[in-house]
Short mmCIF file of C-alpha atoms in Angstrom, two decimals:
data_model
loop_
_atom_site.label_atom_id
_atom_site.label_comp_id
_atom_site.label_asym_id
_atom_site.label_seq_id
_atom_site.Cartn_x
_atom_site.Cartn_y
_atom_site.Cartn_z
CA MET A 618 94.77 22.89 119.09
CA VAL A 619 96.39 20.60 116.79
CA VAL A 620 95.61 21.27 113.05
CA ARG A 621 96.79 18.90 110.02
CA ALA A 622 99.26 20.61 107.53
CA GLY A 623 97.39 21.44 104.30
CA VAL A 624 94.11 22.59 105.98
CA ASP A 625 93.99 26.23 105.36
CA GLN A 626 92.89 29.05 107.95
CA ALA A 627 89.39 29.61 106.24
CA ASP A 628 88.57 25.92 106.53
CA ARG A 629 89.55 25.89 110.25
CA ASP A 630 87.64 29.06 110.98
CA ALA A 631 84.58 27.50 109.31
CA GLN A 632 84.92 24.23 111.25
CA GLU A 633 85.24 25.72 114.70
CA VAL A 634 82.10 27.18 116.57
CA ASP A 635 82.80 28.92 119.49
CA VAL A 636 79.51 29.65 121.35
CA SER A 637 79.98 31.13 124.87
CA LYS A 638 77.70 32.53 127.55
CA LEU A 639 78.07 34.70 130.59
CA VAL A 640 76.95 33.43 133.94
CA ILE A 641 76.22 35.88 136.71
CA PHE A 642 76.71 34.52 140.32
CA ARG A 643 75.78 36.13 143.81
CA GLY A 644 77.81 34.00 146.28
CA ASP A 645 77.03 30.41 145.35
CA SER A 646 73.83 31.24 143.47
CA VAL A 647 73.38 31.58 139.82
CA GLU A 648 71.58 34.96 139.14
CA THR A 649 71.18 34.76 135.36
CA GLU A 650 72.71 33.64 132.18
CA MET A 651 73.25 35.23 128.64
CA HIS A 652 74.36 33.63 125.58
CA LEU A 653 77.02 35.81 123.64
CA SER A 654 76.34 36.63 120.01
CA GLY A 655 79.30 39.03 119.37
CA SER A 656 77.52 42.10 120.31
CA THR A 657 78.63 44.42 123.25
CA ILE A 658 77.27 43.53 126.67
CA ARG A 659 76.98 46.34 129.12
CA ILE A 660 76.60 45.59 132.75
CA GLY A 661 75.48 47.93 135.67
CA ARG A 662 72.68 49.14 138.05
CA ASP A 663 71.09 51.50 135.29
CA GLU A 664 67.97 50.29 133.60
CA ARG A 665 69.77 51.02 130.10
CA ASN A 666 72.30 48.17 130.51
CA SER A 667 71.92 44.71 128.89
CA ILE A 668 72.36 43.14 132.27
CA VAL A 669 70.99 45.18 135.16
CA LEU A 670 72.42 44.20 138.58
CA ASN A 671 70.18 46.04 141.31
CA ASP A 672 72.64 46.36 144.06
CA LYS A 673 74.46 49.51 145.41
CA SER A 674 77.74 47.76 145.23
CA VAL A 675 77.38 48.00 141.40
CA SER A 676 77.94 51.37 139.67
CA ARG A 677 75.42 52.72 137.22
CA PHE A 678 77.56 51.68 134.21
CA HIS A 679 79.97 49.21 135.70
CA ALA A 680 81.57 47.07 132.95
CA GLU A 681 81.31 45.81 129.35
CA VAL A 682 81.91 42.68 127.65
CA ARG A 683 83.18 43.01 123.97
CA ALA A 684 84.00 40.66 121.14
CA GLU A 685 87.17 41.49 119.23
CA GLY A 686 88.83 39.05 116.95
CA GLY A 687 87.27 36.00 118.19
CA THR A 688 88.05 36.91 121.86
CA TYR A 689 85.81 38.40 124.44
CA TYR A 690 87.22 41.08 126.66
CA VAL A 691 85.77 42.56 129.85
CA VAL A 692 86.22 46.27 130.27
CA ASP A 693 86.03 48.52 133.49
CA LEU A 694 83.89 51.65 132.73
CA LYS A 695 85.50 53.68 135.68
CA SER A 696 83.26 51.89 138.17
CA ARG A 697 83.32 53.01 141.77
CA ASN A 698 84.07 49.51 143.33
CA GLY A 699 86.42 48.48 140.60
CA LEU A 700 86.67 45.30 138.53
CA TYR A 701 88.79 42.10 139.68
CA VAL A 702 89.73 39.39 137.27
CA ASN A 703 90.80 36.29 139.41
CA GLY A 704 91.24 38.35 142.38
CA HIS A 705 93.45 41.05 140.63
CA GLN A 706 91.97 44.52 139.86
CA ILE A 707 92.21 45.68 136.41
CA LYS A 708 92.20 48.96 134.79
CA GLY A 709 90.64 49.29 131.21
CA LYS A 710 90.27 46.08 129.32
CA THR A 711 91.35 42.46 129.72
CA ALA A 712 90.66 39.13 127.89
CA LEU A 713 88.16 36.72 129.40
CA THR A 714 89.28 33.21 129.99
CA LEU A 715 86.89 30.14 130.43
CA GLY A 716 86.01 29.60 134.01
CA VAL A 717 88.21 32.46 135.30
CA PRO A 718 85.89 34.66 137.76
CA VAL A 719 85.30 38.33 137.21
CA THR A 720 84.21 40.14 140.43
CA LEU A 721 82.04 43.40 140.24
CA GLY A 722 80.69 44.50 143.51
CA ALA A 723 78.63 41.70 145.09
CA TYR A 724 78.50 39.76 141.93
CA GLU A 725 80.64 37.42 140.02
CA LEU A 726 80.68 36.60 136.46
CA THR A 727 82.42 33.83 134.28
CA LEU A 728 82.74 33.07 130.61
CA GLU A 729 81.65 29.44 129.85
CA ASP A 730 81.11 27.30 126.94
CA ASP A 731 77.54 26.91 125.71
CA LEU A 732 77.15 23.31 126.54
CA SER A 733 73.85 22.96 124.83
CA THR A 734 75.35 23.59 121.31
CA SER A 735 77.38 21.28 119.16
CA GLU A 736 79.00 21.75 115.75
CA PHE A 737 76.80 19.46 113.74
CA GLY A 738 74.29 22.21 112.53
CA ASP A 739 72.68 23.38 115.85
CA SER A 740 72.77 26.98 116.46
CA PRO A 741 73.02 28.72 119.77
CA PRO A 742 69.94 29.96 121.52
CA PRO A 743 69.57 33.89 120.81
CA SER A 744 71.06 36.19 123.48
CA ALA A 745 68.53 38.14 125.67
CA GLY A 746 68.08 41.87 124.92
CA ARG A 747 68.26 43.02 128.49
CA THR A 748 68.38 40.85 131.72
CA VAL A 749 67.32 42.44 135.22
CA VAL A 750 68.70 40.68 138.23
CA SER A 751 66.75 40.92 141.38
CA THR A 752 68.62 40.45 144.70
CA SER A 753 65.59 39.46 146.96
CA ALA A 754 65.79 36.59 149.29
CA ALA A 755 62.88 34.88 148.00
CA GLU A 756 64.39 34.73 144.37
CA GLY A 757 67.76 33.48 145.80
CA SER A 758 66.32 30.53 147.47
CA ARG A 759 64.71 29.43 144.14
CA ARG A 760 68.08 29.59 142.19
CA PRO A 761 70.28 26.65 141.67
CA ASN A 762 73.47 26.71 143.72
CA ARG A 763 76.86 27.24 141.87
CA SER A 764 78.17 23.65 142.27
CA ALA A 765 75.00 22.10 141.17
CA THR A 766 74.98 24.27 137.82
CA GLN A 767 78.53 23.37 137.27
CA ARG A 768 77.83 19.43 137.74
CA MET A 769 74.90 19.69 135.38
CA ALA A 770 77.03 21.65 132.72
CA ALA A 771 79.78 18.88 133.07
CA ALA A 772 77.34 16.10 132.78
CA GLN A 773 75.78 17.51 129.37
CA ALA A 774 79.00 18.78 127.99
CA PRO A 775 79.83 17.24 124.68
CA SER A 776 83.27 15.42 124.44
CA ALA A 777 86.27 17.65 123.85
CA PHE A 778 87.09 15.20 120.93
CA PHE A 779 84.05 16.59 119.03
CA LYS A 780 84.93 20.23 120.00
CA LYS A 781 88.04 20.01 117.96
CA PRO A 782 87.27 19.17 114.18
CA ALA A 783 90.79 18.76 113.03
CA LEU A 784 91.42 16.05 115.70
CA PHE A 785 88.07 14.47 114.95
CA TYR A 786 88.74 14.20 111.04
CA SER A 787 92.36 13.10 111.73
CA ALA A 788 90.99 10.29 113.79
CA ILE A 789 88.54 9.21 111.17
CA GLY A 790 91.35 8.95 108.52
CA VAL A 791 93.48 6.90 110.84
CA ALA A 792 90.54 4.55 111.57
CA THR A 793 89.80 4.19 107.97
CA LEU A 794 93.46 3.44 107.20
CA VAL A 795 93.24 0.58 109.85
CA VAL A 796 90.29 -0.79 108.55
CA CYS A 797 91.87 -0.92 105.07
CA VAL A 798 94.96 -2.78 106.42
CA LEU A 799 93.03 -5.15 108.36
CA THR A 800 90.69 -5.95 105.39
CA TYR A 801 93.78 -6.60 103.26
CA PHE A 802 95.38 -9.13 105.57
CA LEU A 803 92.04 -10.79 106.08
CA VAL A 804 91.56 -11.23 102.34
CA ARG A 805 95.17 -12.39 101.78
CA TYR A 806 95.89 -14.58 104.68
CA ILE A 807 92.34 -15.96 105.61
CA VAL A 808 89.92 -15.73 102.88
CA ARG A 809 92.52 -16.97 100.14
CA PRO A 810 92.92 -20.76 100.03
CA ARG A 811 96.11 -21.85 101.47
CA GLY A 812 98.42 -23.81 99.23
CA PRO A 813 101.30 -23.36 96.50
CA VAL A 814 100.95 -20.41 94.29
CA GLU A 815 99.46 -21.00 91.03
CA THR A 816 101.88 -21.67 88.16
CA VAL A 817 101.64 -20.07 84.85
CA ALA A 818 102.66 -21.99 81.78
CA VAL A 819 104.26 -20.20 79.02
CA ALA A 820 104.27 -21.61 75.53
CA THR A 821 108.04 -22.13 74.89
CA PRO A 822 109.82 -25.02 73.21
CA ALA A 823 110.86 -26.24 76.57
CA PRO A 824 107.94 -25.58 79.02
CA THR A 825 108.88 -24.25 82.46
CA THR A 826 106.88 -23.35 85.54
CA THR A 827 107.15 -19.85 87.11
CA THR A 828 105.97 -18.98 90.68
CA VAL A 829 104.85 -15.34 91.15
CA GLU A 830 104.06 -13.86 94.64
CA THR A 831 102.93 -10.23 95.10
CA ALA A 832 104.77 -8.50 97.94
CA PRO A 833 102.38 -6.83 100.49
CA ASP A 834 101.28 -3.15 100.13
CA ARG A 835 102.80 -1.31 103.01
CA THR A 836 101.18 2.12 101.80
CA PRO A 837 98.45 2.21 104.58
CA GLU A 838 100.97 1.61 107.31
CA ILE A 839 103.14 4.38 105.67
CA ASN A 840 100.49 6.89 105.36
CA GLN A 841 99.50 6.26 109.04
CA HIS A 842 102.93 7.06 110.44
CA LEU A 843 102.98 10.17 108.05
CA LEU A 844 99.79 11.34 109.49
CA ALA A 845 101.06 10.89 113.10
CA ALA A 846 104.13 12.65 112.28
CA ARG A 847 102.48 15.66 110.76
CA ASP A 848 100.02 16.04 113.84
CA ALA A 849 103.11 15.72 116.20
CA PHE A 850 104.98 18.59 114.23
CA ASP A 851 101.99 20.80 114.24
CA ALA A 852 101.78 20.35 118.05
CA LYS A 853 105.69 21.05 118.12
CA GLN A 854 106.29 17.59 119.71
CA TYR A 855 109.40 17.27 117.30
CA ASP A 856 110.90 14.08 118.93
CA THR A 857 107.59 12.21 118.66
CA ALA A 858 107.45 13.32 114.91
CA LEU A 859 110.89 12.01 114.35
CA SER A 860 110.07 8.67 115.82
CA GLU A 861 107.10 8.22 113.49
CA LEU A 862 109.34 9.08 110.48
CA ALA A 863 111.84 6.71 111.64
CA ALA A 864 109.18 3.93 111.38
CA ILE A 865 108.78 4.78 107.71
CA GLU A 866 112.39 4.24 106.64
CA PRO A 867 112.56 0.51 106.69
CA LEU A 868 109.15 0.32 104.76
CA ASP A 869 110.05 3.13 102.17
CA PRO A 870 113.45 4.41 102.45
CA THR A 871 112.67 6.71 99.40
CA ASN A 872 109.63 8.21 100.55
CA GLU A 873 109.79 11.92 99.63
CA GLN A 874 106.99 13.27 102.02
CA ALA A 875 108.92 11.79 104.90
CA ALA A 876 112.17 13.23 103.77
CA GLN A 877 110.63 16.73 103.32
CA LEU A 878 108.87 16.59 106.89
CA LYS A 879 112.03 15.55 108.37
CA GLN A 880 113.79 18.53 106.98
CA GLN A 881 111.16 20.93 108.19
CA ILE A 882 111.40 19.27 111.65
CA GLU A 883 115.13 19.98 111.80
CA GLN A 884 114.76 23.58 110.54
CA ALA A 885 112.01 24.17 113.28
CA LYS A 886 114.31 22.70 115.94
CA ALA A 887 117.20 24.87 114.95
CA THR A 888 115.15 28.08 114.77
CA PRO A 889 115.04 30.06 118.20
CA VAL A 890 111.60 30.64 119.57
CA THR A 891 110.89 34.46 119.73
CA THR A 892 108.35 36.01 121.79
CA THR A 893 106.35 38.94 120.20
CA THR A 894 104.81 41.45 122.54
CA VAL A 895 101.52 42.76 121.42
CA LYS A 896 100.88 46.35 122.42
CA PRO A 897 97.25 47.26 123.56
CA VAL A 898 95.35 49.18 121.10
CA VAL A 899 94.27 52.60 122.89
CA PRO A 900 90.98 53.63 121.46
CA ALA A 901 91.05 57.20 120.16
CA THR A 902 89.19 59.80 122.09
CA PRO A 903 85.87 60.28 120.25
CA GLU A 904 85.08 63.73 119.00
CA VAL A 905 82.37 65.75 120.45
CA THR A 906 80.10 68.25 118.72
CA GLU A 907 79.73 71.21 120.84
CA THR A 908 76.19 72.65 121.48
CA PRO A 909 75.86 76.27 120.53
CA GLY A 910 76.46 78.61 123.51
CA ILE A 911 78.06 75.81 125.71
CA PRO A 912 81.83 75.72 124.78
CA LYS A 913 83.96 72.58 125.88
CA ARG A 914 86.18 73.28 128.85
CA THR A 915 89.74 72.55 129.06
CA ASN A 916 90.59 68.74 129.94
CA GLU A 917 86.88 68.12 130.20
CA ALA A 918 86.15 64.46 129.09
CA PRO A 919 83.63 63.99 126.22
CA GLN A 920 81.03 62.29 128.40
CA ASP A 921 81.35 65.02 131.10
CA TYR A 922 80.83 67.63 128.45
CA THR A 923 77.83 65.96 126.93
CA ALA A 924 76.17 65.51 130.36
CA ARG A 925 76.72 69.18 131.32
CA ALA A 926 75.42 70.33 128.04
CA THR A 927 72.26 68.19 128.27
CA ARG A 928 71.77 69.57 131.87
CA VAL A 929 72.08 73.15 130.84
CA THR A 930 69.62 72.97 128.03
CA ASN A 931 67.03 70.78 130.14
CA ASN A 932 67.14 73.25 133.13
CA TYR A 933 66.68 76.26 130.75
CA GLN A 934 63.58 74.81 129.11
CA ASP A 935 62.21 73.86 132.43
CA GLY A 936 62.99 77.19 134.14
CA LYS A 937 61.11 78.99 131.31
CA ALA A 938 58.14 76.55 131.72
CA SER A 939 57.92 76.99 135.50
CA ALA A 940 57.92 80.84 135.15
CA GLU A 941 54.96 80.67 132.78
CA ARG A 942 53.07 78.50 135.18
CA GLN A 943 53.80 81.18 138.03
CA ASP A 944 55.77 78.30 139.76
CA PHE A 945 58.34 80.83 140.69
CA PRO A 946 60.48 78.78 143.38
CA ALA A 947 60.90 76.01 140.70
CA ALA A 948 61.75 78.26 137.92
CA ILE A 949 64.33 80.31 139.87
CA GLY A 950 66.11 77.11 141.01
CA LYS A 951 66.40 75.82 137.36
CA LEU A 952 67.71 79.14 136.03
CA GLU A 953 70.35 79.50 138.77
CA ALA A 954 71.45 76.04 137.99
CA VAL A 955 71.86 77.04 134.26
CA LYS A 956 74.04 80.08 135.55
CA ARG A 957 76.20 77.65 137.54
CA ASP A 958 76.79 75.12 134.74
CA GLN A 959 77.36 77.86 131.96
CA PRO A 960 77.35 81.52 132.93
CA GLY A 961 75.87 83.85 130.36
CA TYR A 962 74.03 80.94 128.47
CA ARG A 963 71.63 82.64 125.96
CA ASP A 964 69.34 85.12 127.98
CA VAL A 965 69.32 83.34 131.40
CA ASP A 966 70.40 86.42 133.39
CA ALA A 967 67.76 88.55 131.99
CA LEU A 968 65.03 85.59 132.31
CA LEU A 969 66.21 84.98 135.95
CA ALA A 970 65.75 88.77 136.88
CA GLU A 971 62.33 88.99 135.25
CA THR A 972 61.01 85.76 137.07
CA GLN A 973 62.29 87.33 140.34
CA ALA A 974 60.54 90.53 139.78
CA LYS A 975 57.22 88.61 138.96
CA GLN A 976 57.62 86.68 142.14
CA ARG A 977 57.97 89.82 144.26
CA GLN A 978 54.95 91.45 142.52
CA HIS A 979 52.68 88.50 143.03
CA VAL A 980 53.69 88.18 146.70
CA ASP A 981 52.90 91.86 147.35
CA GLU A 982 49.47 91.52 145.57
CA ALA A 983 48.55 88.40 147.52
CA VAL A 984 49.68 89.99 150.94
CA GLY A 985 47.61 93.23 150.03
CA ASN A 986 44.49 91.25 149.30
CA GLY A 987 44.82 89.34 152.60
CA VAL A 988 45.07 92.63 154.56
CA ARG A 989 42.02 93.93 152.89
CA ASN A 990 40.04 90.76 153.67
CA ASP A 991 41.26 90.75 157.33
CA GLN A 992 39.96 94.47 157.86
CA ALA A 993 36.72 93.51 156.37
CA GLY A 994 36.34 90.68 158.89
CA LYS A 995 36.74 87.90 156.21
CA LEU A 996 39.25 85.88 158.06
CA ALA A 997 39.10 82.73 155.87
CA ASP A 998 39.68 84.65 152.77
CA ALA A 999 42.64 86.54 154.34
CA VAL A 1000 44.22 83.15 155.28
CA LYS A 1001 43.83 81.81 151.84
CA TRP A 1002 45.57 85.22 150.44
CA TYR A 1003 48.48 84.81 152.93
CA GLN A 1004 49.03 81.18 152.13
CA GLN A 1005 48.98 81.88 148.35
CA ALA A 1006 51.78 84.53 148.89
CA LEU A 1007 53.87 81.72 150.50
CA ARG A 1008 53.44 79.39 147.73
CA PHE A 1009 54.81 82.37 145.33
CA ASP A 1010 57.75 82.64 147.73
CA PRO A 1011 58.17 80.19 150.70
CA ASN A 1012 60.80 82.59 152.17
CA SER A 1013 58.39 85.87 152.22
CA ALA A 1014 58.81 87.33 155.49
CA SER A 1015 55.70 89.76 155.20
CA ALA A 1016 53.64 86.58 154.46
CA LYS A 1017 54.82 84.63 157.17
CA GLU A 1018 54.31 87.70 159.57
CA LYS A 1019 50.73 88.27 158.57
CA LEU A 1020 49.79 84.60 158.60
CA THR A 1021 51.25 84.21 162.16
CA GLU A 1022 49.30 87.26 163.28
CA ILE A 1023 45.97 86.27 161.92
CA GLN A 1024 46.01 82.46 162.85
CA PRO A 1025 44.94 82.64 166.64
CA ARG A 1026 41.70 84.73 165.50
CA ALA A 1027 41.15 82.34 162.61
CA THR A 1028 41.51 79.24 165.01
CA LYS A 1029 39.04 80.82 167.44
CA ALA A 1030 36.55 81.67 164.71
CA GLY A 1031 36.89 78.06 163.10
CA GLN A 1032 36.24 76.56 166.43
CA GLU A 1033 33.09 78.89 166.87
CA ALA A 1034 31.98 77.72 163.26
CA TYR A 1035 32.37 73.89 164.18
CA SER A 1036 30.43 74.48 167.26
CA TYR A 1037 27.52 76.07 165.31
CA GLY A 1038 27.73 73.33 162.74
CA GLU A 1039 27.34 70.54 165.27
CA ALA A 1040 24.27 72.43 166.79
CA TYR A 1041 22.60 72.90 163.44
CA ARG A 1042 23.36 69.20 162.52
CA LYS A 1043 21.71 67.95 165.69
CA ARG A 1044 18.45 70.08 165.14
CA GLY A 1045 18.28 68.58 161.64
CA ASP A 1046 19.18 71.94 159.78
CA ASP A 1047 21.74 70.32 157.36
CA ARG A 1048 21.81 73.54 155.20
CA LYS A 1049 22.90 75.89 158.09
CA ALA A 1050 25.35 73.04 159.44
CA LEU A 1051 26.90 72.69 156.04
CA GLU A 1052 27.65 76.48 155.92
CA TYR A 1053 29.20 76.48 159.41
CA TYR A 1054 31.14 73.27 158.71
CA ARG A 1055 32.61 74.76 155.56
CA GLN A 1056 33.91 77.83 157.57
CA ALA A 1057 35.27 75.51 160.16
CA VAL A 1058 37.39 73.81 157.46
CA ASP A 1059 38.69 77.06 155.99
CA LEU A 1060 39.61 78.51 159.32
CA LEU A 1061 40.80 75.67 161.49
CA PRO A 1062 44.64 74.48 161.43
CA ASN A 1063 45.18 70.88 160.82
CA GLY A 1064 43.75 68.91 163.66
CA ASN A 1065 41.09 66.82 165.12
CA GLU A 1066 38.27 69.36 164.81
CA LYS A 1067 39.04 70.12 161.16
CA THR A 1068 39.13 66.45 160.26
CA LEU A 1069 35.64 65.93 161.68
CA ALA A 1070 34.50 69.04 160.12
CA GLN A 1071 35.62 67.87 156.73
CA GLN A 1072 33.87 64.43 157.39
CA TRP A 1073 30.44 65.98 158.01
CA LEU A 1074 30.91 68.28 155.14
CA GLU A 1075 31.25 65.12 152.90
CA LYS A 1076 28.27 63.21 154.55
CA LEU A 1077 25.87 66.24 154.48
CA LYS A 1078 26.49 67.11 150.89
#
């Protein structure tokens, strides 16, 4: 960008308005757009991201777009499929350039100007808090294709002339000078009556006639060359700047501004151009506050430690709650997970041993009650107790053995009860039919007869 000498940096920053947006593509289809407001935009498959891309090719937290020092950067968040800028994979952070594609999984994003915003008082639309992108075929058919969106943006784009305030105001100044010069010559050579210059009579002993003619003012023309020379100097077009200054010399050989600018150009041409290498700033590793009883492991990343500590505390609380509900399989699984992640955490060893002991006690009591009901001929109650024992411990060998042994007798008794229920129903004795249908439901294994018994049980209630 070319900026006139004398306009300080604060004025240039105030005049320039850089409103950008992210455009997300999938193939040639525009998935979504998000206007950037300087805040960090996180992209990934997880619902907590600013832009959610529901596709397995995208990691849960894939990338971030950050604004630093007036420039937008894209950062790879250790994604599984990586991040590619213009076809080249990047590691860490790299600057975004307008129109350069960034590939993440099956999607592609680009940084574009917000073509709906000018610099004459309009403010950009607010950015969305969070955008969820669906990948269904029906939605894709309703989206504009990529080339159409770009043609519409080009048709609506404001002139580049108005996107550069310094160039705009310079042109206004030049146009003003040209108008002044044209007005001067119109007044002097067209409006003024043609004829000899008026003579002024001076009271002297011998009267004489003096003709006075004013030389044309060349200041507007000189200022025009000076302005063009400064613009060329700022753009490092030194030969063009010297040509503009050479045009001033016949008009005003002693012009101090032209002499000073010429000296600056000669010094700039004599100074060799040096390239400064800016080293990327490596962000410092954030400090982590350790959770009591869960020390940080050697070389463990902060995010990994935080995830492990959260997992340990949650599993410990869930394990205790499941043990109190007598959901022994779930409680034992949670407490064993705590021991794997952080051995010796709080009283996890004692709590696990106590839960396993209670599990064995409840299984033995349920199996004993089942045996007593079996001996008393109460097959339905015996089956219920053996099933309860398996809920306490799905791997209980004694409960499995007892249930396997009683099942044939229970099935036979259930079939007989179903037959009695059918007979009493047909006779119109609903009370007796309900009693036998209920026995059939309790004794029969899953099958057609049990389903029919359940249906009649509901109808006759």
